[in-house]
C-alpha cells in the first residue's frame, strides 16, 4: 500500500428515531424466514483483509501477514481474490491505493464533459451496468413517500448482504447490512439497514417481498447480465438538486473516477462542491448510482455512507471487471 494513503474509516453513525427503528425492527423478517446461507462468504474474508490493511497500512503488510490475519493461507487468499474479483491480491491492493486513485482522476479529468456527453451507454463501455432512470416529482419527495408502495428484500451480493428496495416503476433503494468492520454510518443488522431507507421516505408503505426484488439483485450484481438491450430501471427520489447530482453520477463509467468539484462544475454550480458531497452521501441507490466513484481531489477515497471498507472493496472489484475486458 502507498505509505501516504489516508486510511480513515470512522464516521458519525446515522441516528434513527426510536419510532423509525422500531418500525424497521417490526418489519424485518425473522431469521427463520431467510434461506440458509453457507457461512463465510468471500466478502466476509475480503472484509477482514481490508479491515486489517486499513489498520496496518503503514507497515505495508506482506501477503503472508494478510493471509494470517484473515485466517487463511497465502494460496487461499490468492484463489479467493481471483474468484471474487478476477485479480491477484497484489493487483487488487494496487487498485485501491492513493496512487491508483490519482491515476484515475488524471485519466478521467474531463470524463463528465466529453466522452459521456454522447450518452450513458457508449459502445466502448463494456462493463457498465446500463441504466434508464426517471425522477419522482418534488411533491412525491416532499410528502415523505406518502402513498408510495415500496417492496424490499435482502439478497446476497459480492459486497455482503444487500437491501434492495423497488417501486412498480423501478429500483428505488440499494443499501447494505453492515458491521463495524465495514464502518460507515449504518452499522448493525437488517433492521438498521431498513431503518436507513425508512427515514428517507417515512410515510411510504413498505412490504417484504424478496421474490419481487430478487430479479433486481440478480441483474445488478451479475456483470454478464449488464446489457444495453435490457437496461435496469431506476427511480430517483430526492430534491431537485440531489437528483441532478445523482444523474451526473450515472455518467461515470466503471474504471473511472471524478471529484466532488467536477460534479459541481458539471451541474453548473462550481462553488457547490460541499453541497454536492452532501447529496452524494444521501444517494439511496448505492453501487448502481455510483457514488463510490467520487473521490477527493487529492485521490483520497474520503467518506462513504456504507463504510470505506466497502468502498475499497467495490472499487477493487470493479477494477477486476475492467481488467477482464
mmCIF file of C-alpha atoms in Angstrom:
data_model
loop_
_atom_site.group_PDB
_atom_site.id
_atom_site.type_symbol
_atom_site.label_atom_id
_atom_site.label_comp_id
_atom_site.label_asym_id
_atom_site.label_seq_id
_atom_site.Cartn_x
_atom_site.Cartn_y
_atom_site.Cartn_z
ATOM 1 C CA UNK A 1 0.000 0.000 0.000
ATOM 2 C CA UNK A 2 1.152 3.596 -0.593
ATOM 3 C CA UNK A 3 2.704 4.897 2.605
ATOM 4 C CA UNK A 4 0.953 8.234 2.208
ATOM 5 C CA UNK A 5 -2.537 6.916 1.551
ATOM 6 C CA UNK A 6 -5.028 8.192 4.140
ATOM 7 C CA UNK A 7 -6.984 5.315 5.638
ATOM 8 C CA UNK A 8 -9.535 6.940 7.941
ATOM 9 C CA UNK A 9 -12.715 4.947 8.348
ATOM 10 C CA UNK A 10 -14.566 6.469 11.299
ATOM 11 C CA UNK A 11 -17.826 8.227 10.515
ATOM 12 C CA UNK A 12 -20.605 9.545 12.700
ATOM 13 C CA UNK A 13 -23.335 6.883 12.675
ATOM 14 C CA UNK A 14 -26.753 7.779 11.344
ATOM 15 C CA UNK A 15 -29.159 8.400 14.205
ATOM 16 C CA UNK A 16 -32.564 6.847 13.805
ATOM 17 C CA UNK A 17 -35.546 7.931 15.824
ATOM 18 C CA UNK A 18 -36.813 5.239 18.164
ATOM 19 C CA UNK A 19 -40.033 5.147 16.170
ATOM 20 C CA UNK A 20 -38.278 4.549 12.828
ATOM 21 C CA UNK A 21 -36.013 1.848 14.226
ATOM 22 C CA UNK A 22 -38.936 0.174 15.983
ATOM 23 C CA UNK A 23 -40.930 0.187 12.748
ATOM 24 C CA UNK A 24 -37.988 -1.281 10.845
ATOM 25 C CA UNK A 25 -37.462 -3.936 13.508
ATOM 26 C CA UNK A 26 -41.109 -4.958 13.322
ATOM 27 C CA UNK A 27 -40.925 -5.097 9.518
ATOM 28 C CA UNK A 28 -37.712 -7.139 9.384
ATOM 29 C CA UNK A 29 -38.419 -10.853 8.958
ATOM 30 C CA UNK A 30 -37.050 -13.328 11.457
ATOM 31 C CA UNK A 31 -34.005 -15.458 10.681
ATOM 32 C CA UNK A 32 -36.320 -18.392 10.007
ATOM 33 C CA UNK A 33 -37.760 -16.526 7.005
ATOM 34 C CA UNK A 34 -34.389 -16.377 5.254
ATOM 35 C CA UNK A 35 -32.917 -19.235 3.228
ATOM 36 C CA UNK A 36 -29.950 -20.962 4.781
ATOM 37 C CA UNK A 37 -26.692 -19.359 3.693
ATOM 38 C CA UNK A 38 -23.357 -21.133 3.830
ATOM 39 C CA UNK A 39 -21.189 -19.457 6.498
ATOM 40 C CA UNK A 40 -18.149 -17.441 5.485
ATOM 41 C CA UNK A 41 -18.844 -15.827 2.127
ATOM 42 C CA UNK A 42 -15.974 -14.463 0.061
ATOM 43 C CA UNK A 43 -16.849 -10.946 1.123
ATOM 44 C CA UNK A 44 -16.583 -11.898 4.797
ATOM 45 C CA UNK A 45 -12.935 -12.763 4.207
ATOM 46 C CA UNK A 46 -12.330 -9.788 1.906
ATOM 47 C CA UNK A 47 -13.776 -7.512 4.583
ATOM 48 C CA UNK A 48 -11.423 -8.929 7.226
ATOM 49 C CA UNK A 49 -8.484 -8.447 4.880
ATOM 50 C CA UNK A 50 -9.430 -4.846 4.076
ATOM 51 C CA UNK A 51 -10.013 -4.099 7.754
ATOM 52 C CA UNK A 52 -6.540 -5.456 8.557
ATOM 53 C CA UNK A 53 -4.958 -3.413 5.762
ATOM 54 C CA UNK A 54 -6.786 -0.287 6.903
ATOM 55 C CA UNK A 55 -5.298 -0.526 10.370
ATOM 56 C CA UNK A 56 -1.809 -1.697 9.352
ATOM 57 C CA UNK A 57 -1.105 0.037 6.052
ATOM 58 C CA UNK A 58 1.951 1.882 7.399
ATOM 59 C CA UNK A 59 3.735 -1.452 7.825
ATOM 60 C CA UNK A 60 2.851 -2.396 4.220
ATOM 61 C CA UNK A 61 1.910 -5.938 5.257
ATOM 62 C CA UNK A 62 3.023 -8.890 3.190
ATOM 63 C CA UNK A 63 0.610 -11.357 1.624
ATOM 64 C CA UNK A 64 1.645 -13.795 4.359
ATOM 65 C CA UNK A 65 0.666 -11.333 7.104
ATOM 66 C CA UNK A 66 -2.583 -10.545 5.354
ATOM 67 C CA UNK A 67 -3.408 -14.224 4.991
ATOM 68 C CA UNK A 68 -2.654 -14.890 8.649
ATOM 69 C CA UNK A 69 -4.960 -12.037 9.718
ATOM 70 C CA UNK A 70 -7.705 -13.495 7.529
ATOM 71 C CA UNK A 71 -7.258 -16.974 8.987
ATOM 72 C CA UNK A 72 -6.210 -18.384 5.613
ATOM 73 C CA UNK A 73 -3.110 -19.416 3.708
ATOM 74 C CA UNK A 74 -1.472 -17.199 1.058
ATOM 75 C CA UNK A 75 -2.640 -19.679 -1.571
ATOM 76 C CA UNK A 76 -6.198 -19.476 -0.219
ATOM 77 C CA UNK A 77 -6.077 -15.668 -0.368
ATOM 78 C CA UNK A 78 -4.770 -15.774 -3.931
ATOM 79 C CA UNK A 79 -7.583 -18.062 -5.064
ATOM 80 C CA UNK A 80 -10.141 -16.021 -3.122
ATOM 81 C CA UNK A 81 -9.335 -12.795 -4.951
ATOM 82 C CA UNK A 82 -9.116 -14.473 -8.347
ATOM 83 C CA UNK A 83 -12.560 -15.978 -7.742
ATOM 84 C CA UNK A 84 -14.133 -12.885 -6.179
ATOM 85 C CA UNK A 85 -12.914 -10.127 -8.493
ATOM 86 C CA UNK A 86 -10.607 -11.698 -11.077
ATOM 87 C CA UNK A 87 -7.448 -10.048 -9.729
ATOM 88 C CA UNK A 88 -4.453 -11.292 -7.787
ATOM 89 C CA UNK A 89 -4.193 -9.933 -4.223
ATOM 90 C CA UNK A 90 -1.297 -7.709 -5.341
ATOM 91 C CA UNK A 91 -3.288 -6.273 -8.253
ATOM 92 C CA UNK A 92 -6.305 -5.735 -6.017
ATOM 93 C CA UNK A 93 -4.235 -3.859 -3.428
ATOM 94 C CA UNK A 94 -2.729 -1.698 -6.157
ATOM 95 C CA UNK A 95 -6.240 -0.856 -7.363
ATOM 96 C CA UNK A 96 -7.202 0.687 -4.015
ATOM 97 C CA UNK A 97 -4.082 2.766 -3.361
ATOM 98 C CA UNK A 98 -3.885 6.540 -3.411
ATOM 99 C CA UNK A 99 -1.536 6.449 -6.407
ATOM 100 C CA UNK A 100 -4.038 4.427 -8.428
ATOM 101 C CA UNK A 101 -6.856 6.803 -7.458
ATOM 102 C CA UNK A 102 -4.764 9.772 -8.583
ATOM 103 C CA UNK A 103 -4.215 7.983 -11.889
ATOM 104 C CA UNK A 104 -7.952 7.517 -12.328
ATOM 105 C CA UNK A 105 -8.510 11.223 -11.766
ATOM 106 C CA UNK A 106 -5.730 12.166 -14.185
ATOM 107 C CA UNK A 107 -7.017 9.924 -16.963
ATOM 108 C CA UNK A 108 -10.640 10.854 -16.277
ATOM 109 C CA UNK A 109 -10.221 14.594 -15.790
ATOM 110 C CA UNK A 110 -12.753 15.514 -18.460
ATOM 111 C CA UNK A 111 -14.897 12.387 -18.266
ATOM 112 C CA UNK A 112 -18.096 14.257 -17.449
ATOM 113 C CA UNK A 113 -17.693 16.918 -20.116
ATOM 114 C CA UNK A 114 -16.519 14.962 -23.147
ATOM 115 C CA UNK A 115 -16.979 11.234 -23.726
ATOM 116 C CA UNK A 116 -20.107 10.960 -21.631
ATOM 117 C CA UNK A 117 -21.964 13.719 -23.426
ATOM 118 C CA UNK A 118 -22.737 11.276 -26.229
ATOM 119 C CA UNK A 119 -24.975 9.277 -23.920
ATOM 120 C CA UNK A 120 -24.962 6.985 -20.921
ATOM 121 C CA UNK A 121 -24.234 3.791 -22.833
ATOM 122 C CA UNK A 122 -21.482 4.191 -25.386
ATOM 123 C CA UNK A 123 -20.358 1.119 -27.365
ATOM 124 C CA UNK A 124 -16.927 1.034 -25.743
ATOM 125 C CA UNK A 125 -18.199 0.811 -22.177
ATOM 126 C CA UNK A 126 -18.169 -2.961 -21.832
ATOM 127 C CA UNK A 127 -18.580 -3.138 -18.081
ATOM 128 C CA UNK A 128 -21.329 -0.624 -17.444
ATOM 129 C CA UNK A 129 -24.440 -1.537 -15.528
ATOM 130 C CA UNK A 130 -26.727 0.014 -18.148
ATOM 131 C CA UNK A 131 -29.418 2.113 -16.509
ATOM 132 C CA UNK A 132 -32.500 4.008 -17.594
ATOM 133 C CA UNK A 133 -33.822 6.374 -14.956
ATOM 134 C CA UNK A 134 -36.633 8.714 -14.061
ATOM 135 C CA UNK A 135 -37.165 11.077 -11.159
ATOM 136 C CA UNK A 136 -40.232 11.262 -8.985
ATOM 137 C CA UNK A 137 -41.902 14.642 -8.716
ATOM 138 C CA UNK A 138 -40.779 17.065 -5.979
ATOM 139 C CA UNK A 139 -44.231 16.681 -4.467
ATOM 140 C CA UNK A 140 -43.787 12.942 -4.074
ATOM 141 C CA UNK A 141 -40.495 13.515 -2.285
ATOM 142 C CA UNK A 142 -41.817 16.301 -0.035
ATOM 143 C CA UNK A 143 -44.604 14.073 1.283
ATOM 144 C CA UNK A 144 -42.034 11.580 2.528
ATOM 145 C CA UNK A 145 -43.278 8.947 0.110
ATOM 146 C CA UNK A 146 -46.877 9.104 1.259
ATOM 147 C CA UNK A 147 -48.966 6.791 -0.922
ATOM 148 C CA UNK A 148 -45.828 5.135 -2.309
ATOM 149 C CA UNK A 149 -45.604 1.346 -2.112
ATOM 150 C CA UNK A 150 -42.059 0.069 -1.619
ATOM 151 C CA UNK A 151 -41.197 -3.626 -1.795
ATOM 152 C CA UNK A 152 -37.921 -4.784 -0.270
ATOM 153 C CA UNK A 153 -35.787 -7.862 0.164
ATOM 154 C CA UNK A 154 -32.362 -8.868 1.439
ATOM 155 C CA UNK A 155 -30.051 -10.610 -1.033
ATOM 156 C CA UNK A 156 -26.502 -11.925 -1.307
ATOM 157 C CA UNK A 157 -24.020 -9.780 -3.229
ATOM 158 C CA UNK A 158 -20.249 -9.571 -3.812
ATOM 159 C CA UNK A 159 -20.126 -6.915 -1.052
ATOM 160 C CA UNK A 160 -22.179 -8.546 1.669
ATOM 161 C CA UNK A 161 -25.906 -8.771 2.217
ATOM 162 C CA UNK A 162 -27.736 -6.137 0.188
ATOM 163 C CA UNK A 163 -31.084 -4.480 0.853
ATOM 164 C CA UNK A 164 -32.964 -3.957 -2.421
ATOM 165 C CA UNK A 165 -35.954 -1.580 -2.463
ATOM 166 C CA UNK A 166 -38.211 -1.205 -5.501
ATOM 167 C CA UNK A 167 -41.377 0.518 -6.648
ATOM 168 C CA UNK A 168 -43.594 -0.564 -9.529
ATOM 169 C CA UNK A 169 -41.548 1.881 -11.630
ATOM 170 C CA UNK A 170 -38.091 0.504 -10.837
ATOM 171 C CA UNK A 171 -35.255 0.315 -8.318
ATOM 172 C CA UNK A 172 -35.522 2.998 -5.617
ATOM 173 C CA UNK A 173 -33.017 1.900 -2.999
ATOM 174 C CA UNK A 174 -29.949 -0.270 -2.508
ATOM 175 C CA UNK A 175 -28.175 -0.474 0.829
ATOM 176 C CA UNK A 176 -26.131 -2.933 2.840
ATOM 177 C CA UNK A 177 -26.230 -4.823 6.099
ATOM 178 C CA UNK A 178 -23.023 -3.562 7.696
ATOM 179 C CA UNK A 179 -20.930 -4.346 10.739
ATOM 180 C CA UNK A 180 -18.158 -2.438 12.489
ATOM 181 C CA UNK A 181 -15.540 -3.773 10.060
ATOM 182 C CA UNK A 182 -17.346 -2.035 7.198
ATOM 183 C CA UNK A 183 -17.604 1.222 9.109
ATOM 184 C CA UNK A 184 -19.837 3.883 7.651
ATOM 185 C CA UNK A 185 -22.976 5.465 9.016
ATOM 186 C CA UNK A 186 -25.201 2.396 9.241
ATOM 187 C CA UNK A 187 -23.814 -0.333 11.480
ATOM 188 C CA UNK A 188 -25.981 -3.063 12.900
ATOM 189 C CA UNK A 189 -28.178 -5.618 11.186
ATOM 190 C CA UNK A 190 -31.055 -5.876 8.754
ATOM 191 C CA UNK A 191 -33.300 -3.660 10.890
ATOM 192 C CA UNK A 192 -30.761 -0.816 10.858
ATOM 193 C CA UNK A 193 -30.303 -1.104 7.083
ATOM 194 C CA UNK A 194 -34.061 -0.964 6.601
ATOM 195 C CA UNK A 195 -34.414 1.926 9.052
ATOM 196 C CA UNK A 196 -31.913 3.886 6.968
ATOM 197 C CA UNK A 197 -34.258 3.571 3.994
ATOM 198 C CA UNK A 198 -37.383 4.238 6.028
ATOM 199 C CA UNK A 199 -36.028 7.527 7.388
ATOM 200 C CA UNK A 200 -35.671 8.780 3.806
ATOM 201 C CA UNK A 201 -39.320 8.125 2.928
ATOM 202 C CA UNK A 202 -41.013 7.777 6.332
ATOM 203 C CA UNK A 203 -44.605 7.793 5.062
ATOM 204 C CA UNK A 204 -44.201 5.131 2.374
ATOM 205 C CA UNK A 205 -45.835 1.720 2.640
ATOM 206 C CA UNK A 206 -43.146 -0.985 2.989
ATOM 207 C CA UNK A 207 -43.697 -4.645 2.052
ATOM 208 C CA UNK A 208 -41.227 -7.510 2.405
ATOM 209 C CA UNK A 209 -41.229 -9.304 -0.950
ATOM 210 C CA UNK A 210 -37.875 -10.963 -1.773
ATOM 211 C CA UNK A 211 -39.366 -12.812 -4.738
ATOM 212 C CA UNK A 212 -40.177 -9.467 -6.353
ATOM 213 C CA UNK A 213 -36.786 -7.928 -5.585
ATOM 214 C CA UNK A 214 -34.639 -10.973 -6.443
ATOM 215 C CA UNK A 215 -34.531 -10.273 -10.220
ATOM 216 C CA UNK A 216 -33.166 -6.813 -9.485
ATOM 217 C CA UNK A 217 -30.414 -8.226 -7.260
ATOM 218 C CA UNK A 218 -29.521 -10.747 -9.954
ATOM 219 C CA UNK A 219 -29.424 -8.063 -12.618
ATOM 220 C CA UNK A 220 -27.333 -5.665 -10.540
ATOM 221 C CA UNK A 221 -24.621 -7.995 -9.294
ATOM 222 C CA UNK A 222 -24.064 -10.206 -12.341
ATOM 223 C CA UNK A 223 -21.876 -8.433 -14.918
ATOM 224 C CA UNK A 224 -22.867 -10.950 -17.583
ATOM 225 C CA UNK A 225 -26.407 -9.560 -17.293
ATOM 226 C CA UNK A 226 -25.339 -5.948 -17.897
ATOM 227 C CA UNK A 227 -26.788 -5.172 -21.294
ATOM 228 C CA UNK A 228 -27.843 -2.044 -23.144
ATOM 229 C CA UNK A 229 -30.725 -4.055 -24.610
ATOM 230 C CA UNK A 230 -32.186 -4.700 -21.141
ATOM 231 C CA UNK A 231 -31.400 -1.587 -19.072
ATOM 232 C CA UNK A 232 -32.081 -1.507 -15.361
ATOM 233 C CA UNK A 233 -34.975 0.798 -14.471
ATOM 234 C CA UNK A 234 -34.138 3.219 -11.655
ATOM 235 C CA UNK A 235 -36.363 5.726 -9.849
ATOM 236 C CA UNK A 236 -34.635 8.693 -8.174
ATOM 237 C CA UNK A 237 -36.440 10.068 -5.127
ATOM 238 C CA UNK A 238 -34.894 13.253 -3.716
ATOM 239 C CA UNK A 239 -34.715 17.025 -4.016
ATOM 240 C CA UNK A 240 -34.179 18.605 -7.432
ATOM 241 C CA UNK A 241 -30.533 19.302 -6.550
ATOM 242 C CA UNK A 242 -29.917 15.764 -5.275
ATOM 243 C CA UNK A 243 -31.450 14.245 -8.405
ATOM 244 C CA UNK A 244 -29.214 16.392 -10.627
ATOM 245 C CA UNK A 245 -26.166 15.158 -8.719
ATOM 246 C CA UNK A 246 -27.289 11.520 -8.887
ATOM 247 C CA UNK A 247 -27.977 11.807 -12.617
ATOM 248 C CA UNK A 248 -24.425 13.060 -13.039
ATOM 249 C CA UNK A 249 -23.052 10.111 -11.079
ATOM 250 C CA UNK A 250 -24.758 7.781 -13.550
ATOM 251 C CA UNK A 251 -22.439 9.200 -16.220
ATOM 252 C CA UNK A 252 -19.246 7.916 -14.557
ATOM 253 C CA UNK A 253 -18.198 4.645 -16.216
ATOM 254 C CA UNK A 254 -16.715 1.643 -14.449
ATOM 255 C CA UNK A 255 -12.968 2.086 -14.083
ATOM 256 C CA UNK A 256 -13.179 5.883 -13.893
ATOM 257 C CA UNK A 257 -13.455 8.375 -11.065
ATOM 258 C CA UNK A 258 -14.208 12.051 -10.589
ATOM 259 C CA UNK A 259 -14.232 14.619 -7.810
ATOM 260 C CA UNK A 260 -16.941 16.493 -5.969
ATOM 261 C CA UNK A 261 -15.692 19.687 -7.601
ATOM 262 C CA UNK A 262 -16.003 18.225 -11.100
ATOM 263 C CA UNK A 263 -19.557 17.109 -10.375
ATOM 264 C CA UNK A 264 -20.346 20.615 -9.112
ATOM 265 C CA UNK A 265 -18.908 22.113 -12.304
ATOM 266 C CA UNK A 266 -20.881 19.730 -14.470
ATOM 267 C CA UNK A 267 -24.218 20.744 -12.946
ATOM 268 C CA UNK A 268 -23.364 24.439 -13.263
ATOM 269 C CA UNK A 269 -22.714 25.010 -9.559
ATOM 270 C CA UNK A 270 -18.910 25.351 -9.356
ATOM 271 C CA UNK A 271 -18.976 26.696 -5.797
ATOM 272 C CA UNK A 272 -21.241 23.920 -4.520
ATOM 273 C CA UNK A 273 -18.699 21.111 -4.036
ATOM 274 C CA UNK A 274 -19.654 20.767 -0.360
ATOM 275 C CA UNK A 275 -23.359 20.584 -1.186
ATOM 276 C CA UNK A 276 -22.549 18.028 -3.872
ATOM 277 C CA UNK A 277 -20.721 15.993 -1.249
ATOM 278 C CA UNK A 278 -23.821 16.023 0.944
ATOM 279 C CA UNK A 279 -26.019 14.942 -1.976
ATOM 280 C CA UNK A 280 -23.589 12.157 -2.859
ATOM 281 C CA UNK A 281 -23.747 10.984 0.744
ATOM 282 C CA UNK A 282 -27.547 10.870 0.584
ATOM 283 C CA UNK A 283 -27.632 8.708 -2.527
ATOM 284 C CA UNK A 284 -30.147 5.955 -1.688
ATOM 285 C CA UNK A 285 -29.116 3.620 -4.548
ATOM 286 C CA UNK A 286 -25.604 2.517 -3.689
ATOM 287 C CA UNK A 287 -23.437 0.881 -6.374
ATOM 288 C CA UNK A 288 -25.992 1.403 -9.180
ATOM 289 C CA UNK A 289 -25.780 5.183 -8.814
ATOM 290 C CA UNK A 290 -22.001 5.013 -8.368
ATOM 291 C CA UNK A 291 -21.240 7.461 -5.584
ATOM 292 C CA UNK A 292 -18.218 5.258 -4.774
ATOM 293 C CA UNK A 293 -16.551 6.645 -7.929
ATOM 294 C CA UNK A 294 -16.453 10.176 -6.478
ATOM 295 C CA UNK A 295 -13.257 10.819 -4.526
ATOM 296 C CA UNK A 296 -11.315 13.739 -3.104
ATOM 297 C CA UNK A 297 -9.265 15.909 -5.466
ATOM 298 C CA UNK A 298 -6.107 14.531 -3.813
ATOM 299 C CA UNK A 299 -7.160 10.991 -4.720
ATOM 300 C CA UNK A 300 -8.215 10.161 -1.153
ATOM 301 C CA UNK A 301 -11.288 7.959 -1.070
ATOM 302 C CA UNK A 302 -12.947 10.132 1.628
ATOM 303 C CA UNK A 303 -16.171 9.139 3.352
ATOM 304 C CA UNK A 304 -18.757 6.635 2.186
ATOM 305 C CA UNK A 305 -22.197 6.140 3.710
ATOM 306 C CA UNK A 306 -21.727 2.356 3.772
ATOM 307 C CA UNK A 307 -18.128 2.464 5.000
ATOM 308 C CA UNK A 308 -14.715 2.919 3.385
ATOM 309 C CA UNK A 309 -14.007 -0.798 3.702
ATOM 310 C CA UNK A 310 -16.911 -1.488 1.366
ATOM 311 C CA UNK A 311 -15.955 1.428 -0.919
ATOM 312 C CA UNK A 312 -12.465 -0.049 -1.351
ATOM 313 C CA UNK A 313 -13.984 -3.460 -1.983
ATOM 314 C CA UNK A 314 -16.301 -2.115 -4.703
ATOM 315 C CA UNK A 315 -13.558 -0.140 -6.446
ATOM 316 C CA UNK A 316 -11.208 -3.124 -6.372
ATOM 317 C CA UNK A 317 -13.935 -5.464 -7.639
ATOM 318 C CA UNK A 318 -14.733 -3.040 -10.475
ATOM 319 C CA UNK A 319 -11.031 -2.943 -11.387
ATOM 320 C CA UNK A 320 -11.288 -6.682 -11.847
ATOM 321 C CA UNK A 321 -14.307 -6.325 -14.128
ATOM 322 C CA UNK A 322 -12.443 -3.757 -16.242
ATOM 323 C CA UNK A 323 -9.312 -5.910 -16.437
ATOM 324 C CA UNK A 324 -11.368 -8.880 -17.581
ATOM 325 C CA UNK A 325 -12.371 -6.990 -20.713
#
